[in-house]
Amino acid sequence: MQLLSATQTAQEGPRKHAEQQLLSYYGHQELPLGLVHIACHDNIPLNIRQAALLSLKQLVLAGWSNSFEEFKGQILVTDDNKLLLRQQMLQLATTDQLDRKLKSAAGLVVSKIANADYPDQWPDLLDNLLRLIPNATDGQLHGALKVLSELVDDCFNEQTFFRVAEDLIRVMYDVAVSEQRKPVLRALACSVFRGTFDILEMVLEDNKAVVKGFADGVLKQWIPFFISILKTRLPEPPSFEDDEADSTAAETYKGLVALKLQVVKVRTTNMQTSAGPC
């Protein structure tokens, strides 16, 4: 914790000394486990927990897999500890009551690990996320959607995507259309859905018939939802005061704006991928 705190200082000398000290511990199996333990500990200051996750991400890139450009030539985490870290980091990234910056940092670590391990070494990752989402609390759902967004951006290729696309898009649709969910979470689900069309666009040239058929089938379900969101009028902007009621109203208003924006972005993306009615 002292080293992690020193990595946050503005003084270059102590900061670089702490960074080098952490690097000297690479290869010791207690290091990644200790970083995760600090990141998960509620009574440790937030900035130290964030620093632990940043250090863990750097360690993952340097020594988790030779598939990373940053790989330093030596695997630094044993297979048994990789299993523990995968489980603990996914749990942290989808924790209910957790600071969003910390949750995002945890999700980024999960996505880096998944980039190397999914699906071969981490075959149940997506299934676990999709099982969690339907009954998740708002905090759990936010974390799961952020992880899914990273996965869609970085971890799917043509083969893995089409194997899971139907279930993934179905679960995202259920979140997006649910008026019981906060608008910002519905917007996140739309963002994940838009990411799937970015994948389709990448493989479109070599698989035009398959991609068009898949996209048209999916959009038949989603288009009525898009139209309803675009036709819905936004409420009057709330007064941005500090009291709790106005704060809730402001959050809802911002979420509705985000939802509309995501729908517009999805329609723009799928117009490029499908010749359907969009």
Short mmCIF file of C-alpha atoms in Angstrom, two decimals:
data_model
loop_
_atom_site.label_atom_id
_atom_site.label_comp_id
_atom_site.label_asym_id
_atom_site.label_seq_id
_atom_site.Cartn_x
_atom_site.Cartn_y
_atom_site.Cartn_z
CA MET A 1 0.00 0.00 0.00
CA GLN A 2 2.88 2.37 0.69
CA LEU A 3 4.35 1.65 -2.74
CA LEU A 4 0.98 2.12 -4.43
CA SER A 5 0.49 5.41 -2.61
CA ALA A 6 3.95 6.54 -3.72
CA THR A 7 3.08 5.81 -7.37
CA GLN A 8 0.41 8.52 -7.06
CA THR A 9 2.72 11.28 -5.85
CA ALA A 10 3.62 14.25 -8.02
CA GLN A 11 7.26 13.99 -6.93
CA GLU A 12 9.13 12.24 -9.73
CA GLY A 13 11.87 10.66 -7.62
CA PRO A 14 9.67 8.85 -5.08
CA ARG A 15 7.17 7.92 -7.80
CA LYS A 16 9.74 6.32 -10.08
CA HIS A 17 11.37 4.53 -7.12
CA ALA A 18 8.00 3.03 -6.16
CA GLU A 19 7.30 2.00 -9.76
CA GLN A 20 10.69 0.28 -9.99
CA GLN A 21 10.13 -1.44 -6.66
CA LEU A 22 6.86 -2.88 -7.93
CA LEU A 23 8.57 -4.04 -11.12
CA SER A 24 11.16 -5.84 -9.00
CA TYR A 25 8.37 -7.98 -7.52
CA TYR A 26 7.24 -9.26 -10.93
CA GLY A 27 7.29 -13.05 -10.89
CA HIS A 28 6.44 -13.27 -7.19
CA GLN A 29 3.01 -14.88 -7.05
CA GLU A 30 2.06 -12.84 -3.99
CA LEU A 31 2.11 -9.64 -6.06
CA PRO A 32 -0.97 -10.12 -8.27
CA LEU A 33 -2.91 -11.71 -5.41
CA GLY A 34 -1.98 -8.84 -3.11
CA LEU A 35 -3.01 -6.25 -5.71
CA VAL A 36 -6.42 -7.88 -6.09
CA HIS A 37 -6.83 -8.11 -2.32
CA ILE A 38 -6.15 -4.37 -2.00
CA ALA A 39 -8.49 -3.54 -4.89
CA CYS A 40 -11.32 -5.51 -3.26
CA HIS A 41 -10.87 -4.12 0.27
CA ASP A 42 -13.65 -1.68 1.21
CA ASN A 43 -11.65 0.04 3.96
CA ILE A 44 -8.72 1.02 1.75
CA PRO A 45 -8.79 4.53 0.20
CA LEU A 46 -10.23 4.65 -3.30
CA ASN A 47 -7.09 6.06 -4.92
CA ILE A 48 -4.99 3.18 -3.55
CA ARG A 49 -7.49 0.64 -4.83
CA GLN A 50 -7.40 2.30 -8.25
CA ALA A 51 -3.59 2.25 -8.18
CA ALA A 52 -3.69 -1.48 -7.38
CA LEU A 53 -5.86 -2.13 -10.43
CA LEU A 54 -3.61 -0.01 -12.65
CA SER A 55 -0.57 -1.97 -11.44
CA LEU A 56 -2.40 -5.23 -12.00
CA LYS A 57 -3.30 -4.20 -15.55
CA GLN A 58 0.34 -3.39 -16.25
CA LEU A 59 1.40 -6.75 -14.83
CA VAL A 60 -1.20 -8.55 -16.98
CA LEU A 61 0.08 -6.86 -20.12
CA ALA A 62 3.70 -7.57 -19.22
CA GLY A 63 3.43 -11.18 -18.16
CA TRP A 64 0.04 -12.84 -18.58
CA SER A 65 0.30 -14.00 -22.19
CA ASN A 66 2.71 -13.72 -25.09
CA SER A 67 -0.22 -12.50 -27.20
CA PHE A 68 0.20 -8.98 -25.78
CA GLU A 69 2.47 -6.50 -27.52
CA GLU A 70 3.71 -5.39 -24.10
CA PHE A 71 4.75 -8.95 -23.13
CA LYS A 72 8.19 -8.93 -21.50
CA GLY A 73 9.19 -12.49 -22.34
CA GLN A 74 8.19 -14.33 -19.15
CA ILE A 75 4.83 -15.60 -17.87
CA LEU A 76 4.47 -14.00 -14.46
CA VAL A 77 1.28 -15.65 -13.16
CA THR A 78 0.73 -19.37 -12.58
CA ASP A 79 -2.30 -21.11 -14.06
CA ASP A 80 -3.81 -21.64 -10.59
CA ASN A 81 -3.47 -17.95 -9.77
CA LYS A 82 -4.85 -16.97 -13.16
CA LEU A 83 -8.00 -18.91 -12.29
CA LEU A 84 -8.31 -17.09 -8.96
CA LEU A 85 -7.66 -13.70 -10.54
CA ARG A 86 -10.22 -14.23 -13.28
CA GLN A 87 -12.89 -15.10 -10.72
CA GLN A 88 -12.05 -12.28 -8.31
CA MET A 89 -11.73 -9.59 -10.96
CA LEU A 90 -15.04 -10.48 -12.61
CA GLN A 91 -16.72 -10.44 -9.22
CA LEU A 92 -15.24 -7.02 -8.45
CA ALA A 93 -16.22 -5.62 -11.85
CA THR A 94 -19.85 -6.66 -11.28
CA THR A 95 -20.13 -5.73 -7.59
CA ASP A 96 -23.33 -3.90 -6.69
CA GLN A 97 -22.21 -1.06 -4.41
CA LEU A 98 -18.89 0.04 -5.89
CA ASP A 99 -17.48 3.34 -7.09
CA ARG A 100 -17.95 3.53 -10.86
CA LYS A 101 -14.35 4.56 -11.53
CA LEU A 102 -13.17 1.53 -9.61
CA LYS A 103 -15.67 -0.69 -11.38
CA SER A 104 -14.54 0.60 -14.77
CA ALA A 105 -10.90 -0.03 -13.88
CA ALA A 106 -11.76 -3.58 -12.81
CA GLY A 107 -13.70 -4.12 -16.02
CA LEU A 108 -10.71 -2.98 -18.03
CA VAL A 109 -8.50 -5.55 -16.30
CA VAL A 110 -11.11 -8.23 -17.00
CA SER A 111 -11.17 -7.27 -20.68
CA LYS A 112 -7.36 -7.45 -20.92
CA ILE A 113 -7.36 -10.91 -19.36
CA ALA A 114 -10.23 -11.96 -21.60
CA ASN A 115 -8.35 -10.70 -24.64
CA ALA A 116 -5.77 -13.40 -23.96
CA ASP A 117 -7.92 -16.12 -22.37
CA TYR A 118 -11.38 -15.98 -23.96
CA PRO A 119 -12.73 -18.39 -25.03
CA ASP A 120 -10.10 -21.14 -24.63
CA GLN A 121 -8.99 -20.57 -21.03
CA TRP A 122 -12.10 -18.68 -19.91
CA PRO A 123 -14.97 -20.39 -21.74
CA ASP A 124 -17.70 -19.52 -19.23
CA LEU A 125 -17.02 -15.75 -19.10
CA LEU A 126 -19.81 -14.66 -21.43
CA ASP A 127 -22.27 -17.22 -20.08
CA ASN A 128 -21.67 -15.96 -16.54
CA LEU A 129 -22.30 -12.37 -17.57
CA LEU A 130 -25.45 -13.19 -19.52
CA ARG A 131 -26.83 -15.25 -16.63
CA LEU A 132 -26.18 -12.40 -14.21
CA ILE A 133 -27.87 -9.65 -16.21
CA PRO A 134 -31.61 -10.55 -16.14
CA ASN A 135 -31.88 -10.40 -12.33
CA ALA A 136 -28.95 -8.08 -11.63
CA THR A 137 -29.16 -5.04 -9.41
CA ASP A 138 -28.46 -1.71 -11.10
CA GLY A 139 -24.88 -1.75 -9.81
CA GLN A 140 -24.26 -5.30 -11.01
CA LEU A 141 -25.85 -4.55 -14.37
CA HIS A 142 -23.73 -1.45 -14.92
CA GLY A 143 -20.58 -3.46 -14.28
CA ALA A 144 -21.66 -6.36 -16.47
CA LEU A 145 -22.54 -4.05 -19.36
CA LYS A 146 -19.21 -2.23 -19.11
CA VAL A 147 -17.37 -5.57 -19.23
CA LEU A 148 -19.47 -6.69 -22.20
CA SER A 149 -18.70 -3.43 -23.99
CA GLU A 150 -14.98 -4.08 -23.59
CA LEU A 151 -15.40 -7.69 -24.73
CA VAL A 152 -17.29 -6.71 -27.85
CA ASP A 153 -14.68 -4.06 -28.67
CA ASP A 154 -11.60 -6.22 -28.12
CA CYS A 155 -12.24 -9.95 -27.73
CA PHE A 156 -14.61 -11.23 -30.38
CA ASN A 157 -13.55 -12.50 -33.77
CA GLU A 158 -15.85 -13.76 -36.49
CA GLN A 159 -15.99 -17.32 -35.15
CA THR A 160 -16.57 -16.48 -31.48
CA PHE A 161 -19.05 -13.72 -32.29
CA PHE A 162 -21.47 -15.75 -34.37
CA ARG A 163 -21.38 -18.52 -31.77
CA VAL A 164 -22.69 -16.19 -29.05
CA ALA A 165 -24.37 -13.38 -31.00
CA GLU A 166 -27.95 -14.59 -30.69
CA ASP A 167 -27.88 -14.90 -26.89
CA LEU A 168 -25.89 -11.69 -26.45
CA ILE A 169 -28.22 -9.59 -28.59
CA ARG A 170 -31.33 -11.10 -26.98
CA VAL A 171 -30.14 -10.18 -23.48
CA MET A 172 -29.18 -6.66 -24.61
CA TYR A 173 -32.63 -6.22 -26.15
CA ASP A 174 -34.34 -7.24 -22.91
CA VAL A 175 -32.36 -4.58 -21.02
CA ALA A 176 -32.84 -1.90 -23.68
CA VAL A 177 -36.64 -2.18 -23.81
CA SER A 178 -37.18 -2.54 -20.06
CA GLU A 179 -38.77 0.59 -18.62
CA GLN A 180 -37.98 -0.77 -15.16
CA ARG A 181 -34.29 -0.19 -15.85
CA LYS A 182 -32.61 3.20 -15.55
CA PRO A 183 -32.30 5.00 -18.90
CA VAL A 184 -28.51 5.13 -18.60
CA LEU A 185 -28.39 1.33 -18.30
CA ARG A 186 -30.69 0.95 -21.29
CA ALA A 187 -28.35 3.28 -23.19
CA LEU A 188 -25.38 1.07 -22.24
CA ALA A 189 -27.20 -1.98 -23.58
CA CYS A 190 -27.77 -0.14 -26.87
CA SER A 191 -24.08 0.74 -26.95
CA VAL A 192 -23.13 -2.93 -26.58
CA PHE A 193 -25.58 -3.78 -29.36
CA ARG A 194 -24.02 -1.12 -31.58
CA GLY A 195 -20.63 -2.74 -30.95
CA THR A 196 -21.94 -5.99 -32.40
CA PHE A 197 -22.71 -4.18 -35.64
CA ASP A 198 -19.16 -2.85 -35.72
CA ILE A 199 -18.05 -6.51 -35.76
CA LEU A 200 -20.50 -7.29 -38.57
CA GLU A 201 -19.15 -4.36 -40.57
CA MET A 202 -15.61 -5.74 -40.25
CA VAL A 203 -16.57 -9.12 -41.68
CA LEU A 204 -19.12 -7.82 -44.18
CA GLU A 205 -16.88 -7.88 -47.25
CA ASP A 206 -16.19 -11.62 -47.06
CA ASN A 207 -19.60 -12.70 -45.73
CA LYS A 208 -22.14 -10.38 -47.31
CA ALA A 209 -25.05 -12.81 -47.52
CA VAL A 210 -24.59 -14.19 -44.01
CA VAL A 211 -24.10 -10.77 -42.43
CA LYS A 212 -27.04 -9.19 -44.25
CA GLY A 213 -29.34 -12.07 -43.33
CA PHE A 214 -28.29 -11.92 -39.68
CA ALA A 215 -28.55 -8.13 -39.49
CA ASP A 216 -31.97 -8.00 -41.15
CA GLY A 217 -33.32 -10.66 -38.80
CA VAL A 218 -32.04 -8.83 -35.72
CA LEU A 219 -33.24 -5.41 -36.86
CA LYS A 220 -36.81 -6.58 -37.38
CA GLN A 221 -37.01 -6.88 -33.62
CA TRP A 222 -35.02 -3.78 -32.70
CA ILE A 223 -36.38 -1.23 -35.21
CA PRO A 224 -39.80 -0.75 -33.54
CA PHE A 225 -37.97 -0.03 -30.29
CA PHE A 226 -35.65 2.47 -32.00
CA ILE A 227 -38.62 4.27 -33.55
CA SER A 228 -40.48 4.47 -30.26
CA ILE A 229 -37.44 5.98 -28.50
CA LEU A 230 -36.89 8.52 -31.26
CA LYS A 231 -40.56 9.56 -31.17
CA THR A 232 -40.61 9.92 -27.40
CA ARG A 233 -40.33 13.54 -26.30
CA LEU A 234 -37.80 14.38 -23.65
CA PRO A 235 -39.20 15.88 -20.44
CA GLU A 236 -38.35 19.43 -19.53
CA PRO A 237 -34.75 19.70 -18.26
CA PRO A 238 -34.67 19.63 -14.47
CA SER A 239 -33.19 22.34 -12.34
CA PHE A 240 -29.71 21.17 -11.44
CA GLU A 241 -29.77 21.74 -7.69
CA ASP A 242 -27.97 19.77 -5.01
CA ASP A 243 -30.96 18.23 -3.27
CA GLU A 244 -31.61 14.54 -3.76
CA ALA A 245 -34.87 14.87 -5.70
CA ASP A 246 -33.37 17.19 -8.29
CA SER A 247 -30.26 15.01 -8.46
CA THR A 248 -32.40 11.98 -9.30
CA ALA A 249 -34.33 13.96 -11.91
CA ALA A 250 -31.08 15.17 -13.46
CA GLU A 251 -29.72 11.62 -13.62
CA THR A 252 -32.92 10.40 -15.28
CA TYR A 253 -32.88 13.26 -17.79
CA LYS A 254 -29.24 12.66 -18.70
CA GLY A 255 -30.00 8.95 -19.06
CA LEU A 256 -32.87 9.64 -21.46
CA VAL A 257 -30.64 11.89 -23.56
CA ALA A 258 -27.96 9.16 -23.60
CA LEU A 259 -30.55 6.59 -24.66
CA LYS A 260 -31.71 8.71 -27.58
CA LEU A 261 -28.12 9.37 -28.65
CA GLN A 262 -27.26 5.67 -28.57
CA VAL A 263 -30.32 4.84 -30.68
CA VAL A 264 -29.26 7.42 -33.26
CA LYS A 265 -25.74 5.95 -33.29
CA VAL A 266 -27.10 2.41 -33.71
CA ARG A 267 -29.27 3.45 -36.63
CA THR A 268 -26.32 5.19 -38.27
CA THR A 269 -24.18 2.07 -37.85
CA ASN A 270 -26.72 -0.48 -39.03
CA MET A 271 -27.56 1.57 -42.11
CA GLN A 272 -24.00 0.84 -43.24
CA THR A 273 -24.34 -2.89 -42.53
CA SER A 274 -27.85 -3.72 -43.69
CA ALA A 275 -29.92 -2.72 -46.67
CA GLY A 276 -33.00 -3.21 -44.54
CA PRO A 277 -35.70 -0.66 -43.67
CA CYS A 278 -33.37 1.50 -41.54
#
